[in-house]
Amino acid sequence: MNRTLCPCGTTLEYSKCCEPYLAGLQNAATPEILMRSRYTAYAKGNVEYLKSTLAPEVRHDFDEAESRTWAKQSEWLGLEVLSSKDNTVEFVAKYRYQGKVFEHHEVSKFRKTNERWYFVDGDSHAHEEGQGHHQHNHEPQAPVVRESPKVGRNDPCSCGSGKKFKKCCGAYTE
């Protein structure tokens, strides 16, 4: 018996893991399962599945030809799920492209609509294996909160000179 493990990194056979999703026989029950099946779709060159699992509002940005070329020209070496919580999955996918091994690190966001999970967006970067990703911060950043009211360029300057802001104090900040 030929036992082919699933590319997504589980210890399950492909036929009992991601194949039912890629074949359209069932929908992924969680964001992590969807992310694993999308990795497998890249490994198998199933671009149609990749497109169908994108949230409808982001499909217009999907380049099928480019994705197909990248998937086929890459050798997919493994997937490591770093965390999976609520609708977010953080992972590292390793692949060889043009003779170099890369690590694709991503924090992906998913959304469930009509009992089906979709990939919405991801914060990602890739680097050569061993280069590390310590310079990248995936933690949500606090929004910048203005402590004083915004002054428009054509508003009177707040210093009381009677000039427009852009001709007075604003001239030093541009």
Short mmCIF file of C-alpha atoms in Angstrom, two decimals:
data_model
loop_
_atom_site.label_atom_id
_atom_site.label_comp_id
_atom_site.label_asym_id
_atom_site.label_seq_id
_atom_site.Cartn_x
_atom_site.Cartn_y
_atom_site.Cartn_z
CA MET A 1 0.00 0.00 0.00
CA ASN A 2 1.34 3.42 -1.00
CA ARG A 3 0.88 5.79 1.91
CA THR A 4 1.32 9.41 0.84
CA LEU A 5 1.46 11.86 3.72
CA CYS A 6 -0.29 15.17 3.32
CA PRO A 7 2.02 18.08 2.41
CA CYS A 8 0.44 20.25 5.14
CA GLY A 9 2.58 18.67 7.84
CA THR A 10 0.11 16.47 9.68
CA THR A 11 0.82 12.76 10.07
CA LEU A 12 -2.31 11.93 8.06
CA GLU A 13 -2.46 10.54 4.57
CA TYR A 14 -3.28 13.12 1.90
CA SER A 15 -6.54 11.30 1.07
CA LYS A 16 -7.69 11.62 4.70
CA CYS A 17 -6.40 15.16 5.28
CA CYS A 18 -6.45 17.94 2.66
CA GLU A 19 -7.57 16.07 -0.46
CA PRO A 20 -11.32 16.24 0.38
CA TYR A 21 -11.02 20.05 0.66
CA LEU A 22 -9.05 20.47 -2.56
CA ALA A 23 -11.49 18.18 -4.36
CA GLY A 24 -14.44 20.28 -3.17
CA LEU A 25 -15.97 17.41 -1.20
CA GLN A 26 -16.02 19.30 2.09
CA ASN A 27 -15.27 22.73 3.55
CA ALA A 28 -12.56 23.43 6.11
CA ALA A 29 -14.02 23.47 9.62
CA THR A 30 -11.46 25.91 11.08
CA PRO A 31 -9.10 28.66 9.89
CA GLU A 32 -6.10 26.41 10.59
CA ILE A 33 -7.52 23.61 8.44
CA LEU A 34 -8.20 26.10 5.65
CA MET A 35 -4.68 27.49 5.91
CA ARG A 36 -3.18 23.98 5.82
CA SER A 37 -5.31 23.08 2.80
CA ARG A 38 -4.22 26.29 1.03
CA TYR A 39 -0.56 25.36 1.64
CA THR A 40 -1.32 21.93 0.18
CA ALA A 41 -2.97 23.62 -2.81
CA TYR A 42 0.29 25.46 -3.50
CA ALA A 43 2.24 22.21 -3.12
CA LYS A 44 -0.14 20.47 -5.55
CA GLY A 45 -0.53 23.44 -7.92
CA ASN A 46 -4.29 23.67 -7.34
CA VAL A 47 -4.74 27.37 -8.13
CA GLU A 48 -8.50 27.04 -8.53
CA TYR A 49 -8.79 26.02 -4.86
CA LEU A 50 -6.63 28.95 -3.82
CA LYS A 51 -8.93 31.36 -5.63
CA SER A 52 -12.15 29.75 -4.37
CA THR A 53 -11.02 30.01 -0.73
CA LEU A 54 -10.30 33.74 -0.98
CA ALA A 55 -12.88 36.11 0.47
CA PRO A 56 -14.93 37.39 -2.51
CA GLU A 57 -13.87 41.02 -1.99
CA VAL A 58 -10.15 40.18 -2.43
CA ARG A 59 -10.39 37.84 -5.42
CA HIS A 60 -9.92 40.69 -7.91
CA ASP A 61 -6.29 41.00 -6.73
CA PHE A 62 -5.54 37.30 -7.28
CA ASP A 63 -3.26 36.63 -10.25
CA GLU A 64 -3.97 33.03 -11.28
CA ALA A 65 -1.17 32.81 -13.83
CA GLU A 66 1.45 34.20 -11.45
CA SER A 67 0.26 31.95 -8.61
CA ARG A 68 0.34 28.89 -10.87
CA THR A 69 3.87 29.69 -12.05
CA TRP A 70 5.14 30.32 -8.52
CA ALA A 71 3.52 27.15 -7.17
CA LYS A 72 4.95 24.97 -9.93
CA GLN A 73 8.43 26.49 -9.87
CA SER A 74 8.69 26.05 -6.10
CA GLU A 75 9.49 22.88 -4.22
CA TRP A 76 7.38 22.89 -1.07
CA LEU A 77 9.46 21.67 1.87
CA GLY A 78 7.22 21.96 4.90
CA LEU A 79 4.77 23.89 7.00
CA GLU A 80 4.95 24.84 10.66
CA VAL A 81 1.92 26.33 12.38
CA LEU A 82 3.17 28.69 15.08
CA SER A 83 -0.23 29.62 16.51
CA SER A 84 -3.91 29.36 15.73
CA LYS A 85 -6.44 31.42 17.65
CA ASP A 86 -9.93 32.57 16.74
CA ASN A 87 -9.74 33.73 13.09
CA THR A 88 -5.93 34.14 12.96
CA VAL A 89 -3.23 31.63 12.03
CA GLU A 90 0.50 32.30 12.18
CA PHE A 91 2.72 29.96 10.22
CA VAL A 92 6.03 29.47 8.42
CA ALA A 93 6.02 27.72 5.04
CA LYS A 94 9.39 26.57 3.72
CA TYR A 95 10.04 26.25 -0.01
CA ARG A 96 12.86 26.11 -2.52
CA TYR A 97 12.73 28.60 -5.39
CA GLN A 98 15.43 29.08 -8.01
CA GLY A 99 17.89 27.03 -5.98
CA LYS A 100 17.44 28.92 -2.69
CA VAL A 101 15.43 27.86 0.35
CA PHE A 102 13.02 30.48 1.68
CA GLU A 103 10.82 30.76 4.74
CA HIS A 104 7.46 32.49 4.23
CA HIS A 105 6.27 33.79 7.61
CA GLU A 106 2.67 34.95 7.73
CA VAL A 107 -0.07 35.94 10.12
CA SER A 108 -3.30 35.21 8.23
CA LYS A 109 -6.81 36.45 8.91
CA PHE A 110 -9.88 34.40 8.02
CA ARG A 111 -13.63 35.01 8.06
CA LYS A 112 -16.54 32.61 8.23
CA THR A 113 -19.46 33.38 5.91
CA ASN A 114 -22.41 31.04 5.36
CA GLU A 115 -20.73 28.22 7.28
CA ARG A 116 -17.56 28.48 5.15
CA TRP A 117 -14.15 29.88 6.07
CA TYR A 118 -12.33 32.24 3.67
CA PHE A 119 -8.84 33.72 3.64
CA VAL A 120 -9.17 37.52 3.97
CA ASP A 121 -5.68 38.95 4.37
CA GLY A 122 -2.22 38.26 5.68
CA ASP A 123 0.78 40.12 7.02
CA SER A 124 3.73 38.29 5.55
CA HIS A 125 7.34 38.37 4.55
CA ALA A 126 9.79 35.87 3.13
CA HIS A 127 13.49 35.52 3.76
CA GLU A 128 16.19 33.04 2.93
CA GLU A 129 16.40 30.13 5.32
CA GLY A 130 18.48 30.94 8.37
CA GLN A 131 18.17 34.72 7.95
CA GLY A 132 15.54 34.87 10.67
CA HIS A 133 12.62 37.21 10.91
CA HIS A 134 13.48 38.95 14.15
CA GLN A 135 13.20 42.38 12.51
CA HIS A 136 9.53 41.82 11.70
CA ASN A 137 6.90 42.52 14.31
CA HIS A 138 3.50 40.92 13.79
CA GLU A 139 1.99 42.25 17.00
CA PRO A 140 -0.85 44.67 16.38
CA GLN A 141 0.37 48.22 16.67
CA ALA A 142 -1.51 50.72 18.80
CA PRO A 143 -3.11 53.46 16.73
CA VAL A 144 -1.50 56.87 16.83
CA VAL A 145 -3.66 59.20 18.88
CA ARG A 146 -3.32 62.92 18.23
CA GLU A 147 -3.02 64.88 21.47
CA SER A 148 -3.95 68.23 19.95
CA PRO A 149 -6.45 69.19 17.27
CA LYS A 150 -5.26 68.84 13.70
CA VAL A 151 -4.31 72.13 12.11
CA GLY A 152 -4.86 72.38 8.36
CA ARG A 153 -2.29 74.08 6.13
CA ASN A 154 -4.69 76.95 5.35
CA ASP A 155 -5.99 77.37 8.91
CA PRO A 156 -4.88 80.39 10.94
CA CYS A 157 -1.67 79.59 12.78
CA SER A 158 -2.20 78.57 16.39
CA CYS A 159 0.62 80.89 17.55
CA GLY A 160 -1.64 83.91 17.03
CA SER A 161 0.42 85.60 14.29
CA GLY A 162 -2.60 85.98 12.03
CA LYS A 163 -0.78 84.16 9.20
CA LYS A 164 -1.85 80.88 7.64
CA PHE A 165 -0.30 77.87 9.36
CA LYS A 166 1.61 76.86 6.19
CA LYS A 167 3.28 80.34 6.04
CA CYS A 168 4.09 80.45 9.76
CA CYS A 169 4.83 77.55 12.15
CA GLY A 170 3.84 74.96 9.52
CA ALA A 171 6.67 76.14 7.27
CA TYR A 172 9.14 74.52 9.69
CA THR A 173 7.44 71.11 9.76
CA GLU A 174 7.17 70.42 6.02
#
